[in-house]
Amino acid sequence: MTHQPDRRPIVYIETYGCQMNVRDSEMLGGIFRQAECDLTDTPDRADLILLNTCAVRERAEQRVIGRVNQLASLKKRREVRIGVVGCMAQHLRDSLLESVPDLDYVLGPDTYRTLPDLLSVERDERYADWSTDRGELYEGLPTWRDKHCPSAFVTVMRGCDMMCTFCVVPFTRGRERCRPALAIVAETERLMEEGVREVILLGQTVNAWREGEAGFGSLLRQVSDTGIPRIRFTSPHPLHFGPVELAAIAECENICESVHLPVQSGNTDVLERMNRGYTRAEYLEIVRALRETIPHVTLSTDIIVGFPGETEAQFEDTLSLMEACAFESGFLFKYSPRSGTRADREFEDDVPEEVKQRRLERVIELQTGFTRRFQEAMVGGEYEILVDGIGDRGPDQWTGKTRGNRTVVVESGEQLMGRLVTVVIEESGTWTLRGRLKG
Ligand code: 5AD
């Protein structure tokens, strides 16, 4: 590394993609702090710039390549090294070094312990490392997180064994491995001592967590027993949602009744080609059980339109499933072929782009209606929010989340950060709600 020897190297980390990446970036920050580096929140002064990336759709990768090329202009003025780490690095490996000449390092998600090596002079040459380590759980590493934020991510498992045919994640994040419950509970308790009031348990298929005979329901109860005021988790897979998990969410007061349950498609044949492991009827049954067992549960989902071979009638099944489930929110995507996946090898990406786009617009329209109606129904109601941010429209604005994971903006001259407060919802916009403190 070619930073001036009379000062500490400065590292800038930019994060793309899922919450797992946000958590990993906190760990990367911790690793560099331990290696006596300073962290910065702008690329301008950095000696080393790392982009922690996502590979789930082609567009995510294109954005990062564009960003590397933009950041490379800094190289004209001074010494700076740029690295791509995470899923895109694992997916594209050394071909990324070939196609992006200004990129210096490409490092997969299992290589983070070696990152401080980037700072040693011997490592000045460009290189890629996509080695995998089935046992790597990054136990015992430091974290660098925003100490003011009352909400913290806790990784409970890494990798994924589900092998959905469209998905690149099993190839980028490797096989499933679970952290011991004891480590997860200890981390939660440590965070509580730092003032954290909410943990979000993370895993690519978070409810696939197990330890011997114990499954995710047991983990939820163990974390609940710490007494932390709020617990969330993401993302569960419909196949791993049993009565034990439902009962834990229903019975433990501190587990928020909000479940993100990706369905991907409403048609059984498409689900089978996606290798999701459930039928439309089975998914609907899980949703029925969730709504019945957990009063006021809010549900969100992920949907892919234009999967190979998806007919108009099959797409209509997705629309009717959305109607049947009335999700409070949805993340809606056009299918994007990913090299290395079974869908890319075995099926032709035969739904034309205009058709994908039209289908996407229809699901967006349908979902926006549900979200709007759901939010409008909240107006006048009282909700507990955990204040976790500062609003951007004027002074004394705070933002917080309801137990159902909706964002509420509230105005107050008091210092509310980190507090659990009750608000009365006064107004509903498309994405956010406005409320006033109940007083
Ligand atoms: N194309 C489009 N969307 C995808 N997702 C995963 N892989 C693909 C792909 N190849 C979506 C799924 C998943 C979310 C994180 O991203 O809906 O749940």
Coordinates of C-alpha atoms and ligand atoms in Angstrom, one line a residue:
M1 CA 0.0 0.0 0.0
T2 CA 1.4 3.3 -0.9
H3 CA 0.0 5.7 1.7
Q4 CA 2.3 8.1 3.2
P5 CA 4.2 6.3 6.0
D6 CA 3.9 9.2 8.5
R7 CA 0.2 8.7 8.9
R8 CA -2.4 5.9 9.3
P9 CA -3.9 4.5 6.1
I10 CA -7.4 5.8 5.4
V11 CA -10.1 3.3 4.2
Y12 CA -13.4 4.0 2.6
I13 CA -16.1 1.3 2.4
E14 CA -19.2 1.6 0.3
T15 CA -22.0 -1.0 0.6
Y16 CA -24.4 -2.4 -2.0
G17 CA -27.2 -5.0 -1.7
C18 CA -28.7 -6.8 1.2
Q19 CA -28.5 -6.3 5.0
M20 CA -25.9 -9.2 5.2
N21 CA -23.6 -6.9 3.3
V22 CA -24.3 -4.0 5.6
R23 CA -23.4 -6.2 8.5
D24 CA -20.3 -7.5 6.7
S25 CA -19.2 -3.9 6.0
E26 CA -19.4 -3.2 9.8
M27 CA -17.0 -6.2 10.2
L28 CA -14.7 -4.9 7.5
G29 CA -14.6 -1.6 9.3
G30 CA -13.7 -3.4 12.5
I31 CA -11.0 -5.4 10.8
F32 CA -9.4 -2.2 9.4
R33 CA -9.7 -0.4 12.7
Q34 CA -7.9 -3.3 14.4
A35 CA -5.2 -3.0 11.8
E36 CA -4.7 0.6 12.8
C37 CA -6.4 2.3 9.9
D38 CA -8.8 5.2 9.9
L39 CA -12.2 4.9 8.3
T40 CA -13.7 7.7 6.3
D41 CA -17.2 8.3 5.0
T42 CA -16.1 9.9 1.6
P43 CA -13.8 8.4 -1.0
D44 CA -11.9 11.7 -1.5
R45 CA -9.2 11.2 1.1
A46 CA -9.0 7.4 1.1
D47 CA -5.9 5.4 0.3
L48 CA -8.1 2.3 -0.1
I49 CA -11.6 2.2 -1.5
L50 CA -13.7 -1.0 -1.1
L51 CA -17.0 -1.6 -2.7
N52 CA -18.9 -4.4 -0.9
T53 CA -21.2 -5.7 -3.6
C54 CA -24.2 -7.7 -4.7
A55 CA -24.5 -10.2 -7.6
V56 CA -28.2 -11.0 -7.4
R57 CA -29.1 -9.2 -10.6
E58 CA -27.1 -7.9 -13.5
R59 CA -28.0 -4.3 -12.9
A60 CA -26.4 -4.4 -9.4
E61 CA -23.1 -5.5 -11.1
Q62 CA -23.3 -2.8 -13.8
R63 CA -23.8 -0.1 -11.2
V64 CA -20.7 -1.2 -9.4
I65 CA -18.6 -1.2 -12.6
G66 CA -19.9 2.3 -13.3
R67 CA -18.9 3.4 -9.8
V68 CA -15.4 1.9 -10.1
N69 CA -14.8 3.8 -13.3
Q70 CA -16.0 7.0 -11.7
L71 CA -13.9 6.5 -8.6
A72 CA -10.9 5.7 -10.8
S73 CA -10.6 9.4 -11.7
L74 CA -9.2 9.9 -8.2
K75 CA -6.2 7.9 -9.4
K76 CA -5.1 10.7 -11.7
R77 CA -4.5 13.0 -8.7
R78 CA -3.0 10.6 -6.1
E79 CA -2.3 7.1 -5.1
V80 CA -5.5 5.2 -4.3
R81 CA -6.4 1.5 -4.6
I82 CA -9.8 0.3 -5.4
G83 CA -11.2 -3.2 -4.5
V84 CA -14.5 -4.9 -5.2
V85 CA -15.4 -7.4 -2.4
G86 CA -18.4 -9.5 -1.6
C87 CA -20.8 -11.4 -3.9
M88 CA -19.9 -9.8 -7.2
A89 CA -16.3 -10.5 -6.6
Q90 CA -17.0 -14.1 -5.9
H91 CA -19.3 -14.3 -9.0
L92 CA -17.0 -12.7 -11.6
R93 CA -13.6 -13.5 -10.0
D94 CA -10.5 -12.5 -12.0
S95 CA -12.5 -11.8 -15.1
L96 CA -13.5 -8.6 -13.3
L97 CA -9.8 -7.5 -13.1
E98 CA -9.6 -8.1 -16.9
S99 CA -12.8 -6.1 -17.7
V100 CA -12.2 -3.2 -15.3
P101 CA -8.6 -2.0 -15.8
D102 CA -8.7 0.5 -12.9
L103 CA -9.7 -2.2 -10.4
D104 CA -6.9 -3.4 -8.1
Y105 CA -8.5 -6.1 -5.9
V106 CA -11.3 -8.6 -6.2
L107 CA -12.1 -10.4 -3.0
G108 CA -14.8 -12.9 -2.2
P109 CA -16.9 -13.0 1.0
D110 CA -14.8 -15.7 2.7
T111 CA -11.5 -13.8 2.4
Y112 CA -12.1 -10.9 4.8
R113 CA -9.7 -12.0 7.5
T114 CA -6.8 -11.4 5.0
L115 CA -7.9 -7.8 4.2
P116 CA -5.2 -6.0 6.2
D117 CA -2.7 -7.7 3.8
L118 CA -3.9 -5.1 1.3
L119 CA -2.1 -2.6 3.3
S120 CA 1.3 -4.3 3.0
V121 CA 3.7 -3.2 0.3
E122 CA 4.2 -6.8 -1.0
R123 CA 0.5 -6.7 -2.0
D124 CA 0.9 -3.8 -4.3
E125 CA 0.1 -5.8 -7.4
R126 CA -3.5 -6.3 -8.6
Y127 CA -5.0 -9.6 -7.5
A128 CA -8.2 -11.6 -7.0
D129 CA -9.0 -14.1 -4.3
W130 CA -12.2 -16.1 -4.5
S131 CA -11.2 -18.9 -2.2
T132 CA -14.0 -20.3 -0.1
D133 CA -14.1 -21.6 3.5
R134 CA -17.0 -23.7 4.5
G135 CA -16.3 -23.1 8.1
E136 CA -15.9 -19.3 8.1
L137 CA -18.3 -17.6 10.4
Y138 CA -16.1 -14.7 11.3
E139 CA -16.4 -15.4 15.0
G140 CA -14.6 -13.1 17.3
L141 CA -13.9 -10.2 14.9
P142 CA -14.4 -6.6 15.9
T143 CA -17.2 -4.5 14.5
W144 CA -17.3 -0.8 13.5
R145 CA -20.9 0.4 13.7
D146 CA -22.8 3.7 14.3
K147 CA -23.0 3.8 18.0
H148 CA -26.0 6.1 17.9
C149 CA -28.2 3.7 16.1
P150 CA -30.4 1.7 18.5
S151 CA -30.9 -1.1 15.9
A152 CA -28.1 -3.6 15.1
F153 CA -27.7 -6.5 12.8
V154 CA -26.7 -9.9 14.2
T155 CA -25.7 -12.6 11.7
V156 CA -27.0 -16.0 12.7
M157 CA -26.1 -18.0 9.7
R158 CA -24.1 -17.6 6.5
G159 CA -24.5 -19.1 3.0
C160 CA -27.5 -20.9 1.5
D161 CA -28.3 -24.5 0.6
M162 CA -31.7 -23.9 -1.0
M163 CA -30.5 -23.9 -4.6
C164 CA -33.3 -21.8 -6.2
T165 CA -32.5 -22.2 -9.9
F166 CA -32.5 -18.4 -10.5
C167 CA -30.2 -17.5 -7.6
V168 CA -26.5 -16.9 -7.6
V169 CA -26.2 -16.7 -3.8
P170 CA -25.3 -20.3 -3.1
F171 CA -22.3 -19.8 -5.5
T172 CA -21.2 -16.5 -4.0
R173 CA -21.8 -17.0 -0.3
G174 CA -21.3 -20.8 -0.3
R175 CA -22.9 -23.5 1.8
E176 CA -25.1 -22.9 4.8
R177 CA -23.4 -22.7 8.2
C178 CA -24.9 -21.6 11.5
R179 CA -23.4 -19.7 14.4
P180 CA -23.9 -21.2 17.9
A181 CA -26.9 -19.9 19.8
L182 CA -24.5 -19.0 22.6
A183 CA -22.5 -16.7 20.4
I184 CA -25.7 -15.0 19.0
V185 CA -27.1 -14.5 22.5
A186 CA -23.7 -13.2 23.8
E187 CA -23.5 -10.7 20.9
T188 CA -27.1 -9.5 21.6
E189 CA -26.2 -9.0 25.3
R190 CA -23.1 -7.1 24.3
L191 CA -25.1 -4.8 22.0
M192 CA -27.6 -4.2 24.7
E193 CA -24.8 -3.0 27.0
E194 CA -23.9 -0.5 24.3
G195 CA -27.4 0.8 24.3
V196 CA -28.9 -1.2 21.4
R197 CA -32.6 -1.8 21.7
E198 CA -33.4 -3.9 18.6
V199 CA -31.5 -6.7 16.9
I200 CA -32.2 -7.9 13.4
L201 CA -31.2 -11.5 13.1
L202 CA -29.7 -12.0 9.6
G203 CA -29.3 -15.0 7.3
Q204 CA -29.8 -15.7 3.7
T205 CA -32.4 -18.2 4.8
V206 CA -32.5 -17.1 8.4
N207 CA -35.0 -19.7 9.6
A208 CA -32.9 -22.5 8.3
W209 CA -30.8 -21.9 11.4
R210 CA -30.3 -25.0 13.5
E211 CA -28.1 -26.4 16.2
G212 CA -28.5 -30.1 16.8
E213 CA -32.2 -30.6 17.4
A214 CA -32.9 -27.0 18.0
G215 CA -34.4 -24.9 15.1
F216 CA -35.0 -21.3 14.5
G217 CA -38.0 -21.1 16.9
S218 CA -35.7 -22.1 19.7
L219 CA -33.1 -19.5 18.7
L220 CA -35.9 -16.8 18.6
R221 CA -36.8 -17.7 22.2
Q222 CA -33.2 -17.7 23.4
V223 CA -32.7 -14.2 21.9
S224 CA -36.1 -13.1 23.3
D225 CA -34.9 -14.2 26.8
T226 CA -32.2 -11.6 26.8
G227 CA -34.9 -9.0 27.3
I228 CA -33.9 -6.8 24.4
P229 CA -37.0 -4.6 23.6
R230 CA -37.3 -5.6 20.0
I231 CA -36.2 -8.5 17.7
R232 CA -36.6 -8.8 14.0
F233 CA -35.3 -11.3 11.5
T234 CA -34.7 -11.6 7.8
S235 CA -35.2 -13.3 5.4
P236 CA -37.0 -16.5 6.2
H237 CA -37.8 -19.2 3.6
P238 CA -41.4 -20.5 3.5
L239 CA -40.2 -24.1 3.8
H240 CA -38.6 -23.5 7.2
F241 CA -41.6 -21.9 8.8
G242 CA -43.2 -24.4 11.2
P243 CA -45.6 -24.1 14.2
V244 CA -42.6 -23.7 16.6
E245 CA -41.5 -20.6 14.8
L246 CA -45.0 -19.2 14.6
A247 CA -45.6 -19.8 18.3
A248 CA -42.3 -18.1 19.2
I249 CA -43.3 -15.0 17.3
A250 CA -46.8 -15.0 18.6
E251 CA -45.8 -15.6 22.3
C252 CA -42.7 -13.5 22.8
E253 CA -43.6 -9.9 23.3
N254 CA -40.3 -8.6 22.1
I255 CA -40.4 -10.3 18.7
C256 CA -41.9 -7.9 16.2
E257 CA -44.9 -9.3 14.3
S258 CA -43.5 -8.5 10.9
V259 CA -42.4 -11.2 8.4
H260 CA -40.7 -10.9 5.1
L261 CA -41.6 -14.0 3.2
P262 CA -40.4 -14.2 -0.4
V263 CA -42.9 -16.0 -2.6
Q264 CA -41.2 -15.3 -6.0
S265 CA -44.2 -16.5 -8.1
G266 CA -47.8 -17.4 -7.6
N267 CA -47.8 -20.3 -10.0
T268 CA -46.9 -23.8 -9.0
D269 CA -45.2 -24.8 -12.2
V270 CA -43.0 -21.7 -12.1
L271 CA -42.3 -22.4 -8.5
E272 CA -41.2 -25.9 -9.4
R273 CA -38.9 -24.7 -12.1
M274 CA -37.5 -22.2 -9.6
N275 CA -36.9 -25.1 -7.2
R276 CA -38.6 -23.3 -4.4
G277 CA -39.9 -26.5 -2.8
Y278 CA -43.5 -25.3 -2.2
T279 CA -46.7 -25.0 -4.2
R280 CA -48.9 -22.0 -4.5
A281 CA -51.4 -23.7 -2.2
E282 CA -48.7 -24.5 0.4
Y283 CA -47.5 -20.9 0.4
L284 CA -51.1 -19.6 0.9
E285 CA -51.5 -22.0 3.8
I286 CA -48.4 -20.6 5.5
V287 CA -49.7 -17.1 5.0
R288 CA -53.1 -18.2 6.5
A289 CA -51.4 -19.7 9.5
L290 CA -49.2 -16.6 10.0
R291 CA -52.2 -14.3 9.9
E292 CA -54.2 -16.6 12.2
T293 CA -51.5 -17.3 14.8
I294 CA -49.9 -13.8 15.0
P295 CA -52.4 -11.0 15.5
H296 CA -51.7 -7.9 13.4
V297 CA -48.8 -9.6 11.6
T298 CA -47.5 -7.5 8.6
L299 CA -46.2 -9.5 5.7
S300 CA -43.9 -8.4 2.9
T301 CA -42.5 -10.5 0.0
D302 CA -40.2 -10.7 -3.0
I303 CA -41.5 -11.4 -6.5
I304 CA -39.7 -12.2 -9.8
V305 CA -41.6 -11.6 -13.0
G306 CA -40.6 -12.9 -16.4
F307 CA -38.9 -16.1 -15.2
P308 CA -38.1 -18.3 -18.2
G309 CA -41.2 -19.8 -19.7
E310 CA -43.6 -17.7 -17.6
T311 CA -46.8 -17.5 -19.6
E312 CA -49.4 -14.8 -19.3
A313 CA -51.7 -17.1 -17.4
Q314 CA -48.8 -18.1 -15.0
F315 CA -48.1 -14.4 -14.4
E316 CA -51.8 -13.8 -13.7
D317 CA -51.4 -16.4 -10.9
T318 CA -48.8 -14.1 -9.3
L319 CA -51.3 -11.2 -9.4
S320 CA -54.1 -13.3 -7.9
L321 CA -51.7 -14.6 -5.2
M322 CA -50.8 -11.0 -4.3
E323 CA -54.5 -10.2 -4.1
A324 CA -55.0 -13.2 -1.8
C325 CA -52.1 -12.3 0.5
A326 CA -52.5 -8.6 0.6
F327 CA -48.9 -8.0 1.4
E328 CA -48.2 -4.7 3.2
S329 CA -45.1 -4.3 1.0
G330 CA -43.2 -6.0 -1.8
F331 CA -39.9 -6.0 -3.5
L332 CA -40.6 -6.6 -7.2
F333 CA -38.0 -7.7 -9.8
K334 CA -37.6 -8.7 -13.4
Y335 CA -35.8 -12.0 -13.9
S336 CA -32.1 -11.4 -14.6
P337 CA -30.1 -14.5 -15.8
R338 CA -27.1 -15.2 -13.6
S339 CA -24.2 -17.2 -15.0
G340 CA -23.5 -20.3 -12.9
T341 CA -27.2 -20.9 -12.0
R342 CA -29.3 -23.8 -13.1
A343 CA -31.9 -21.5 -14.7
D344 CA -29.2 -19.9 -16.8
R345 CA -27.9 -23.3 -17.9
E346 CA -31.2 -25.1 -18.5
F347 CA -33.8 -22.5 -19.5
E348 CA -33.9 -20.0 -22.2
D349 CA -34.5 -16.4 -21.0
D350 CA -37.4 -16.3 -23.4
V351 CA -39.8 -13.7 -21.9
P352 CA -39.1 -10.5 -24.0
E353 CA -37.9 -7.4 -22.2
E354 CA -41.1 -5.5 -23.1
V355 CA -43.2 -8.2 -21.5
K356 CA -41.0 -8.3 -18.4
Q357 CA -41.3 -4.6 -18.1
R358 CA -45.1 -4.6 -18.5
R359 CA -45.5 -7.4 -15.9
L360 CA -43.2 -5.5 -13.6
E361 CA -45.3 -2.4 -13.9
R362 CA -48.5 -4.4 -13.2
V363 CA -47.2 -5.9 -10.0
I364 CA -45.8 -2.5 -8.9
E365 CA -49.2 -0.9 -9.5
L366 CA -51.0 -3.7 -7.6
Q367 CA -48.6 -3.6 -4.7
T368 CA -48.6 0.2 -4.4
G369 CA -52.4 0.0 -4.0
F370 CA -52.1 -2.5 -1.2
T371 CA -49.3 -0.5 0.5
R372 CA -51.3 2.7 0.3
R373 CA -54.5 1.2 1.6
F374 CA -52.6 -0.4 4.5
Q375 CA -50.9 2.8 5.4
E376 CA -54.2 4.8 5.1
A377 CA -55.8 2.4 7.5
M378 CA -53.1 3.2 10.1
V379 CA -54.1 6.9 10.1
G380 CA -55.6 7.8 13.5
G381 CA -54.1 4.8 15.2
E382 CA -51.5 4.6 17.9
Y383 CA -48.2 2.9 17.2
E384 CA -45.0 2.3 19.1
I385 CA -42.0 3.3 17.2
L386 CA -38.3 2.9 17.8
V387 CA -36.6 6.1 16.8
D388 CA -33.6 5.3 14.7
G389 CA -33.0 8.2 12.4
I390 CA -33.2 11.9 11.7
G391 CA -35.7 13.2 9.2
D392 CA -34.5 15.3 6.3
R393 CA -37.3 17.8 5.9
G394 CA -36.5 20.5 8.5
P395 CA -35.3 20.6 12.1
D396 CA -36.6 18.5 15.0
Q397 CA -37.6 15.7 12.6
W398 CA -37.1 12.1 13.7
T399 CA -37.8 8.8 12.0
G400 CA -38.7 5.5 13.6
K401 CA -40.2 2.2 12.7
T402 CA -43.4 0.6 13.9
R403 CA -43.3 -3.1 15.1
G404 CA -44.8 -3.8 11.6
N405 CA -41.7 -2.2 10.0
R406 CA -43.3 1.0 8.6
T407 CA -41.4 4.2 8.8
V408 CA -43.0 7.1 10.7
V409 CA -41.7 10.7 10.7
V410 CA -42.4 12.6 13.9
E411 CA -41.6 16.2 14.9
S412 CA -40.3 16.9 18.4
G413 CA -38.0 19.4 20.1
E414 CA -37.0 16.5 22.5
Q415 CA -34.1 14.3 21.9
L416 CA -35.8 11.1 20.7
M417 CA -33.0 9.1 19.1
G418 CA -33.0 5.5 20.4
R419 CA -36.2 5.9 22.3
L420 CA -39.4 3.8 22.1
V421 CA -42.2 6.2 21.9
T422 CA -45.9 6.1 21.1
V423 CA -47.2 8.1 18.1
V424 CA -50.5 8.9 16.7
I425 CA -50.5 8.6 12.9
E426 CA -51.8 11.7 11.2
E427 CA -51.0 11.4 7.6
S428 CA -50.0 8.7 5.1
G429 CA -47.7 9.4 2.1
T430 CA -46.7 6.7 -0.4
W431 CA -43.7 5.4 1.5
T432 CA -43.8 7.2 4.9
L433 CA -46.3 8.0 7.5
R434 CA -46.3 11.2 9.6
G435 CA -47.3 11.1 13.2
R436 CA -47.2 13.1 16.4
L437 CA -46.0 12.1 19.8
K438 CA -48.9 10.9 22.0
G439 CA -48.8 13.2 24.9
Ligands
5AD1 N1 -33.3 -12.2 -11.1 C1 -34.2 -11.4 -10.5 N2 -34.4 -11.3 -9.2 C2 -33.7 -12.2 -8.4 N3 -33.7 -12.4 -7.1 C3 -32.7 -13.3 -6.8 N4 -32.1 -13.8 -7.9 C4 -32.7 -13.1 -9.0 C5 -32.6 -13.1 -10.4 N5 -31.7 -13.9 -11.0 C6 -34.5 -11.7 -6.2 C7 -35.4 -12.7 -5.4 C8 -34.8 -12.6 -4.0 C9 -34.3 -11.2 -3.9 C10 -33.3 -11.0 -2.9 O1 -33.8 -11.0 -5.2 O2 -36.7 -12.2 -5.4 O3 -35.7 -13.0 -3.0

